[in-house]
CSV table of C-alpha atoms and ligand atoms in Angstrom, one decimal:
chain,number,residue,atom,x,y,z
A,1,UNK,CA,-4.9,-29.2,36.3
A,2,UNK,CA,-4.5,-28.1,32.9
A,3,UNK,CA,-1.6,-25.0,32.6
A,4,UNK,CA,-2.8,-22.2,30.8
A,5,UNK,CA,-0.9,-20.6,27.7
A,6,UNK,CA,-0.1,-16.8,27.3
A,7,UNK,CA,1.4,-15.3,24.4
A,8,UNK,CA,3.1,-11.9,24.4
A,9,UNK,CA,4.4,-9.9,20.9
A,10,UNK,CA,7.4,-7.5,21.3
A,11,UNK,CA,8.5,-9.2,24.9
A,12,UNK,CA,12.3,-9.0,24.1
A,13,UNK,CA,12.3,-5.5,26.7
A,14,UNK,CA,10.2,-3.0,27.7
A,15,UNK,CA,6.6,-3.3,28.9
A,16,UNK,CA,6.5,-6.7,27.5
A,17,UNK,CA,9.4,-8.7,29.1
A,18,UNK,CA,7.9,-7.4,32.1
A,19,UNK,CA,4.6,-9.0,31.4
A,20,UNK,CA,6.5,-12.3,30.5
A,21,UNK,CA,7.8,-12.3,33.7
A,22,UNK,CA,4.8,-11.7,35.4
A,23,UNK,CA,2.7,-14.4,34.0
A,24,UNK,CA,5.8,-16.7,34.3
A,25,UNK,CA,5.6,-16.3,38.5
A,26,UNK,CA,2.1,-16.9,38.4
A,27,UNK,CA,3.0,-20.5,36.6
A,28,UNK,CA,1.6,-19.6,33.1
A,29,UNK,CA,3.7,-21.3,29.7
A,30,UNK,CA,4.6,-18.6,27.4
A,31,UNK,CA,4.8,-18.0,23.7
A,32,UNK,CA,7.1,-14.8,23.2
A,33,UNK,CA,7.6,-12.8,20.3
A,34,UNK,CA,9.9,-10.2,18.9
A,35,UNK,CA,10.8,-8.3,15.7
A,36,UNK,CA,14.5,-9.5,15.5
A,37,UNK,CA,16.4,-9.7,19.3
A,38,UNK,CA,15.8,-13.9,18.9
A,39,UNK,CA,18.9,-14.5,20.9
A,40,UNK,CA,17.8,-12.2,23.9
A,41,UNK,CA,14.3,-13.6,23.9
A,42,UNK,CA,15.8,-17.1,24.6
A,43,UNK,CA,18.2,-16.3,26.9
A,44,UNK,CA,15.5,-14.8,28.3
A,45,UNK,CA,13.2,-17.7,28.1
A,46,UNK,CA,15.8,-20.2,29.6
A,47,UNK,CA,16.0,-17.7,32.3
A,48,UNK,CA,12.0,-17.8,32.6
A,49,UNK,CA,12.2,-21.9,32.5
A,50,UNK,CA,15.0,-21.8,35.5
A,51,UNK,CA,13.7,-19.3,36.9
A,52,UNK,CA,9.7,-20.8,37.4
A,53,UNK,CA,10.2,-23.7,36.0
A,54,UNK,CA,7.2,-23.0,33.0
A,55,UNK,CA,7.4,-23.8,29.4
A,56,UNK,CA,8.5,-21.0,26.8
A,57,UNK,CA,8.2,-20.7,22.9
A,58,UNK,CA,9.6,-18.4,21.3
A,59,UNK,CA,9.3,-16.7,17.8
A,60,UNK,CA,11.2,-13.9,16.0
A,61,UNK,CA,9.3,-12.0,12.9
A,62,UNK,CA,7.1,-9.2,12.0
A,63,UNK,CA,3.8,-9.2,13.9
A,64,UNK,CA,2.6,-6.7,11.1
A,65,UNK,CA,3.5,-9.3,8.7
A,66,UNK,CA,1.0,-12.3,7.4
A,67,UNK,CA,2.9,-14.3,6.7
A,68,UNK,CA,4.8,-13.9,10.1
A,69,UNK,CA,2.0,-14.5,12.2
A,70,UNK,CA,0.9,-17.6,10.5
A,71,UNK,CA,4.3,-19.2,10.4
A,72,UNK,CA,4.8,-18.3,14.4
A,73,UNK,CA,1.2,-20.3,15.0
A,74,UNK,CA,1.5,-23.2,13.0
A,75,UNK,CA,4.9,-23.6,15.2
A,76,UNK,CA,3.6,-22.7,18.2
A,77,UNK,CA,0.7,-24.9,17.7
A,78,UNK,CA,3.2,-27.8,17.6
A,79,UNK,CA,3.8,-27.2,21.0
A,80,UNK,CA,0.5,-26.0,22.4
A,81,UNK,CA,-3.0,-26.3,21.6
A,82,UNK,CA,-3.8,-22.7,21.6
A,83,UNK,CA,-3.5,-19.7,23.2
A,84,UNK,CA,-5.7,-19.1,26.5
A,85,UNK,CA,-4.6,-15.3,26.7
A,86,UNK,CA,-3.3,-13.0,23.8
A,87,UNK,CA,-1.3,-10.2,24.7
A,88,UNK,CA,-0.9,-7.4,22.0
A,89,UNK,CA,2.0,-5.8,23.2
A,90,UNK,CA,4.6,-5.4,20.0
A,91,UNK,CA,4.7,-1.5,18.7
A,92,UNK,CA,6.5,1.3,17.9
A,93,UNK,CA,6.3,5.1,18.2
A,94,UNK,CA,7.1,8.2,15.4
A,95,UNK,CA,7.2,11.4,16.0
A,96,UNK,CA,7.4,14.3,14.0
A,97,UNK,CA,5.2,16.8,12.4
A,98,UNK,CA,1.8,15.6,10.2
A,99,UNK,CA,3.1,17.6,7.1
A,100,UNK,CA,6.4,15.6,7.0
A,101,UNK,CA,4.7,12.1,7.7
A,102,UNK,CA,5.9,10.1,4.7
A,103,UNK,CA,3.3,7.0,3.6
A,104,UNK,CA,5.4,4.9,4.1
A,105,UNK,CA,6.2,5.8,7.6
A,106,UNK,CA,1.9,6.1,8.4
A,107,UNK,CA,2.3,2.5,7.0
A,108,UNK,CA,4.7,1.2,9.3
A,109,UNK,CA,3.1,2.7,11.9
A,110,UNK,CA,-0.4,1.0,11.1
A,111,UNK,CA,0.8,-2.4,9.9
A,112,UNK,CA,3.1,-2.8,13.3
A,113,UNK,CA,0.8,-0.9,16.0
A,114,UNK,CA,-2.8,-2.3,14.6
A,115,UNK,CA,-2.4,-4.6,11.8
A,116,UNK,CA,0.0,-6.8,14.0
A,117,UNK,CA,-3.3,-6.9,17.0
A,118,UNK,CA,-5.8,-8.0,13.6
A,119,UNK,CA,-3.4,-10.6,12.6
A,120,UNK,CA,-2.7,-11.9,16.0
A,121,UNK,CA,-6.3,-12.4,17.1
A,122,UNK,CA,-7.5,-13.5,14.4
A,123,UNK,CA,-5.2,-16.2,14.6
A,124,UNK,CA,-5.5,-16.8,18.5
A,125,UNK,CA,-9.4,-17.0,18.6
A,126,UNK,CA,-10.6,-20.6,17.3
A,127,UNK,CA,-8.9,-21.9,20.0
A,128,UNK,CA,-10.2,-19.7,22.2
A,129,UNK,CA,-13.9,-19.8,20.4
A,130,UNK,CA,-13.2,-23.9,20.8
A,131,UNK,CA,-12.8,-23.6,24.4
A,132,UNK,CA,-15.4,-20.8,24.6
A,133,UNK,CA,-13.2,-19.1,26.9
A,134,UNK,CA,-9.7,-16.7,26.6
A,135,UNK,CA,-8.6,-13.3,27.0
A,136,UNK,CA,-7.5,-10.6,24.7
A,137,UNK,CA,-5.4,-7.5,26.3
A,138,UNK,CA,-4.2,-5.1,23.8
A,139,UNK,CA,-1.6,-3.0,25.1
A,140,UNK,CA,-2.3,1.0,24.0
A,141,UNK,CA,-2.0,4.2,24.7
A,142,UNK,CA,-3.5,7.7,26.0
A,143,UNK,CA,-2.9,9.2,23.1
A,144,UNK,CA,-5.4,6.4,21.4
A,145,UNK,CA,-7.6,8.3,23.3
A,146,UNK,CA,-7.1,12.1,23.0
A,147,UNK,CA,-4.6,12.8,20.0
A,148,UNK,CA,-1.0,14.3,20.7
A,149,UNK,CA,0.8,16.5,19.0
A,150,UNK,CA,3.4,15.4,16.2
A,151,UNK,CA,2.5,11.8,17.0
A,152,UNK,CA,-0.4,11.5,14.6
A,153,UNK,CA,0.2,8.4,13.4
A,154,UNK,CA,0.4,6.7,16.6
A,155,UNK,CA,-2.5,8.4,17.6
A,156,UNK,CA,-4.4,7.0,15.3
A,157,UNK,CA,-2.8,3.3,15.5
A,158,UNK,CA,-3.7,3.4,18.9
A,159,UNK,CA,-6.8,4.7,18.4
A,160,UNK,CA,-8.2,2.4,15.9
A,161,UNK,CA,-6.8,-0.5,18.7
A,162,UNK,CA,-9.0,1.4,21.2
A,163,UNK,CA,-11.8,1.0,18.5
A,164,UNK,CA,-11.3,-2.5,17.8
A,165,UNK,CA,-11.1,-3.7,21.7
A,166,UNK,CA,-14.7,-2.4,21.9
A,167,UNK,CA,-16.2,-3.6,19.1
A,168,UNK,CA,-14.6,-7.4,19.4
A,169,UNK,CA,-15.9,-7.4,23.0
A,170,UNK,CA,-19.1,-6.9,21.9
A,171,UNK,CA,-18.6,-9.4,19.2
A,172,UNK,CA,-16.9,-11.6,21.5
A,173,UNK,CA,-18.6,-11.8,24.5
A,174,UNK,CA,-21.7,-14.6,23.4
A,175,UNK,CA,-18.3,-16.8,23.4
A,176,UNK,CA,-16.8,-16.2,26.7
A,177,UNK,CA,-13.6,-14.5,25.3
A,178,UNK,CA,-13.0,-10.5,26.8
A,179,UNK,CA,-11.2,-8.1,24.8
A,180,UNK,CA,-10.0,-5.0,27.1
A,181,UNK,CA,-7.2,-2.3,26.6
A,182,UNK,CA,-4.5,-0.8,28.5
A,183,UNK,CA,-3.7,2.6,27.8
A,184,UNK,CA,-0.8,3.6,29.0
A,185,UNK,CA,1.0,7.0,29.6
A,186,UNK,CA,4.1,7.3,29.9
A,187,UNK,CA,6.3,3.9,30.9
A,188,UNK,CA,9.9,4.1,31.6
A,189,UNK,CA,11.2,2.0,28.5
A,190,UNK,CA,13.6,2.4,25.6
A,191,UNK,CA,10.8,3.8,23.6
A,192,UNK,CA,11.0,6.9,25.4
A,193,UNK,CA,15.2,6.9,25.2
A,194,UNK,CA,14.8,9.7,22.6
A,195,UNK,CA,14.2,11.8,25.4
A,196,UNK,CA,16.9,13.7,27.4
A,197,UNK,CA,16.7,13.3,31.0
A,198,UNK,CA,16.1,16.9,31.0
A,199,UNK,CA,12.8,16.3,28.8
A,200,UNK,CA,12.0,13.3,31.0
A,201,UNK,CA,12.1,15.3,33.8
A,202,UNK,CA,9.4,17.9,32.3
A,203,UNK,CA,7.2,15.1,31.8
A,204,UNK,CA,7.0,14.1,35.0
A,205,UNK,CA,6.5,17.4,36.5
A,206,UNK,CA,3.2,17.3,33.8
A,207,UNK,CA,2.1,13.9,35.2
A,208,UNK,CA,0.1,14.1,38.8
A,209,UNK,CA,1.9,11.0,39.9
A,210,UNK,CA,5.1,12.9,39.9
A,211,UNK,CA,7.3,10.0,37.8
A,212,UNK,CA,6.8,7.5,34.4
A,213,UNK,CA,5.1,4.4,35.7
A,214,UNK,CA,7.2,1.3,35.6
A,215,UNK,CA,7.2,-1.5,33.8
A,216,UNK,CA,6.0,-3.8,36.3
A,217,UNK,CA,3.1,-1.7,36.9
A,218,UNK,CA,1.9,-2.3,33.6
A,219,UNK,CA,2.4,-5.8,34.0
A,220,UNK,CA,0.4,-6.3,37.5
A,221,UNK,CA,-2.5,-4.5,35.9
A,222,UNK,CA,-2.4,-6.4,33.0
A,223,UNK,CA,-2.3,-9.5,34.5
A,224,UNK,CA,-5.3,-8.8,36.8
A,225,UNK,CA,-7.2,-8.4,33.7
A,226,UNK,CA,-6.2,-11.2,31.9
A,227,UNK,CA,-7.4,-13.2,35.0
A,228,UNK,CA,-11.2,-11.2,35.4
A,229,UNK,CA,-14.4,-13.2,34.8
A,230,UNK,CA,-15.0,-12.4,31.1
A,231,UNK,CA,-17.5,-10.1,31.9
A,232,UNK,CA,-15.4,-7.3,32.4
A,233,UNK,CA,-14.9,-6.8,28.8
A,234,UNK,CA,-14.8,-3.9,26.0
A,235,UNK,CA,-12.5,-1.3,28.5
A,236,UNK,CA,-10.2,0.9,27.5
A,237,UNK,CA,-8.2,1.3,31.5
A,238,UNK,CA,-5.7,4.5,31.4
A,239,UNK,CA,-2.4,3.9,33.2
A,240,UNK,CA,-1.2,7.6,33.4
A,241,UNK,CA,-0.5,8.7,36.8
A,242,UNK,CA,-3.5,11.2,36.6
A,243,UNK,CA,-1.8,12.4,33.6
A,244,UNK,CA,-4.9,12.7,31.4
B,301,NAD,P1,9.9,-1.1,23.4
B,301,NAD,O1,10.4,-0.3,22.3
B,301,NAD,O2,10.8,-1.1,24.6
B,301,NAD,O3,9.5,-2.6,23.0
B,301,NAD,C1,8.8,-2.8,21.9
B,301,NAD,C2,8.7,-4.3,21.6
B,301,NAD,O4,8.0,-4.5,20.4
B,301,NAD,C3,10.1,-5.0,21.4
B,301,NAD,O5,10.1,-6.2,21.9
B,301,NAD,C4,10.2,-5.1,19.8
B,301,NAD,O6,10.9,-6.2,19.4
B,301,NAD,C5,8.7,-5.3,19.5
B,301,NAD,N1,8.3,-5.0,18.1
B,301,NAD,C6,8.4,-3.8,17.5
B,301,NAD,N2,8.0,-3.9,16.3
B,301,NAD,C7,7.6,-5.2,16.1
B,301,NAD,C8,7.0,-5.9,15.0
B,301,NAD,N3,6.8,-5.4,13.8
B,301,NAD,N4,6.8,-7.2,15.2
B,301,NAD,C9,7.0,-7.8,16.4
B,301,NAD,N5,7.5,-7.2,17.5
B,301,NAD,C10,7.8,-5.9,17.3
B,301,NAD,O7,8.5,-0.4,23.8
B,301,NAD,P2,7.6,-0.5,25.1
B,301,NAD,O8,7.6,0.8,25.7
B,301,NAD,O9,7.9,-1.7,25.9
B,301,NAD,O10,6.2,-0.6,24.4
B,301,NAD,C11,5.3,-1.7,24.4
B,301,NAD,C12,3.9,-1.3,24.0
B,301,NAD,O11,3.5,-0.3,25.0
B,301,NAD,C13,3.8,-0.7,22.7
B,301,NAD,O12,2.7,-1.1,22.0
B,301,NAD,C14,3.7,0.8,23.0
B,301,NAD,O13,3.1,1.5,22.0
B,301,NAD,C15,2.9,0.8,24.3
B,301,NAD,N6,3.1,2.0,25.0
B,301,NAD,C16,4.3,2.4,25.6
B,301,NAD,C17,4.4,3.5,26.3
B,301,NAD,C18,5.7,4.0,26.9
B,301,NAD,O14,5.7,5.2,27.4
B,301,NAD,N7,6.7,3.2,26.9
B,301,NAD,C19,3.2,4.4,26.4
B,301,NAD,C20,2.0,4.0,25.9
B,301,NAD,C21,2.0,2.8,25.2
């Protein structure tokens, strides 16, 4: 039986070591990704192989980056044929007030938050167009959804992901391949370590649940979807707790 590929950007911590993991207990190979923590991600890989025995490649560069994206491709594609399922994970946050939002930080924001998911699909799908089969989970957030305060940029990076998941599915779905969205609220990760445990602790008296959802939670969920028929396709799922 043929073992199917998944590649995950920004899977040095966080949300997406966690779906690493996951996908390497269900047997999958892996293509990992990070910005620049290359030694970590292949400790963590030859912890992946031992661990479950599956086949890892891993890349560090800017997912943001052109230039990036096509040079971790070409050398991934030396190793496997393609990708079967694309997760776009790799992102980072900014806060701060809209009137002190410099260009070049709306910039960063964009190019690592949505350009990376247009660069990395684009590259993933003639494979999966070839095979007329695949799956595309993008990895976003509620505030794609409804806008928060002093994260405007994000919002909107986030946003325009939630924009493009529906619109590929639709464009996508004469081929086989689903494109569907996670947005999460928040996740216990270092992304959130500029809060104090103080502020953590208000936000989890806002959030129904009563906590941050874990890592692995993300990962379960987003490895259910990855494994739907492809007609469940063009949703936007929000992992909050009840928080929105
Ligand atoms: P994290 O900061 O712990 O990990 C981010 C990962 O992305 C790291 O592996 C980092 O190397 C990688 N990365 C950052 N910039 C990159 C770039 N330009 N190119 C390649 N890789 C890059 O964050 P996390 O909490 O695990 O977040 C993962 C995803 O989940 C992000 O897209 C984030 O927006 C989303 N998310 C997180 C939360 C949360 O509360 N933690 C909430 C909603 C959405």
């Amino acid at each position: 039986m043929k073992q199917h590929t998944a590649m995950i950007t920004g899977a040095s911590r966080g949300i997406g070591a966690a779906i690493a993991k996951k996908f390497a207990a269900e047997g999958w190979n892996l293509v990992l990704t990070c910005l620049h923590s290359k030694e970590k991600l292949e400790t963590q890989a030859l912890e992946l192989h031992a661990a479950y025995g599956i086949t890892c490649f891993t890349f560090a560069g800017d997912m943001g980056s052109k230039r990036d994206v096509q040079d971790c491709f070409r050398r991934m594609e030396e190793r496997f044929e393609g990708v079967d399922v694309l997760i776009n994970n790799a992102g980072i946050s900014h806060a701060g007030l809209f009137t002190e939002l410099s260009l070049e930080d709306w910039e960063q924001v964009m190019r690592t938050n949505s350009t990376s998911v247009f660069l990395c699909t684009r590259q993933a799908l003639p494979y999966m167009l070839k095979q007329k089969s695949g799956s595309i989970v993008n990895i976003s957030s509620v505030w794609g959804c409804v806008g928060a305060s002093c994260e405007t940029a994000y919002s909107a990076s986030k946003g325009a992901v939630n924009a493009l998941t529906m619109a590929l599915a639709k464009e996508l779905a004469p081929s086989g391949i689903a494109v569907n969205a996670i947005a999460c609220g928040a996740i216990d990760t270092d992304m959130n370590a500029c809060f104090t445990e103080e502020e953590k602790a208000d936000i989890a008296e806002e959030i129904p649940a009563g906590r941050f959802g874990t890592p692995d939670e993300v990962a379960g969920l987003v490895f259910a979807v990855a494994c739907q028929p492809s007609y469940l396709t063009g949703q936007i799922m929000r992992l909050d707790g009840g928080w929105i």
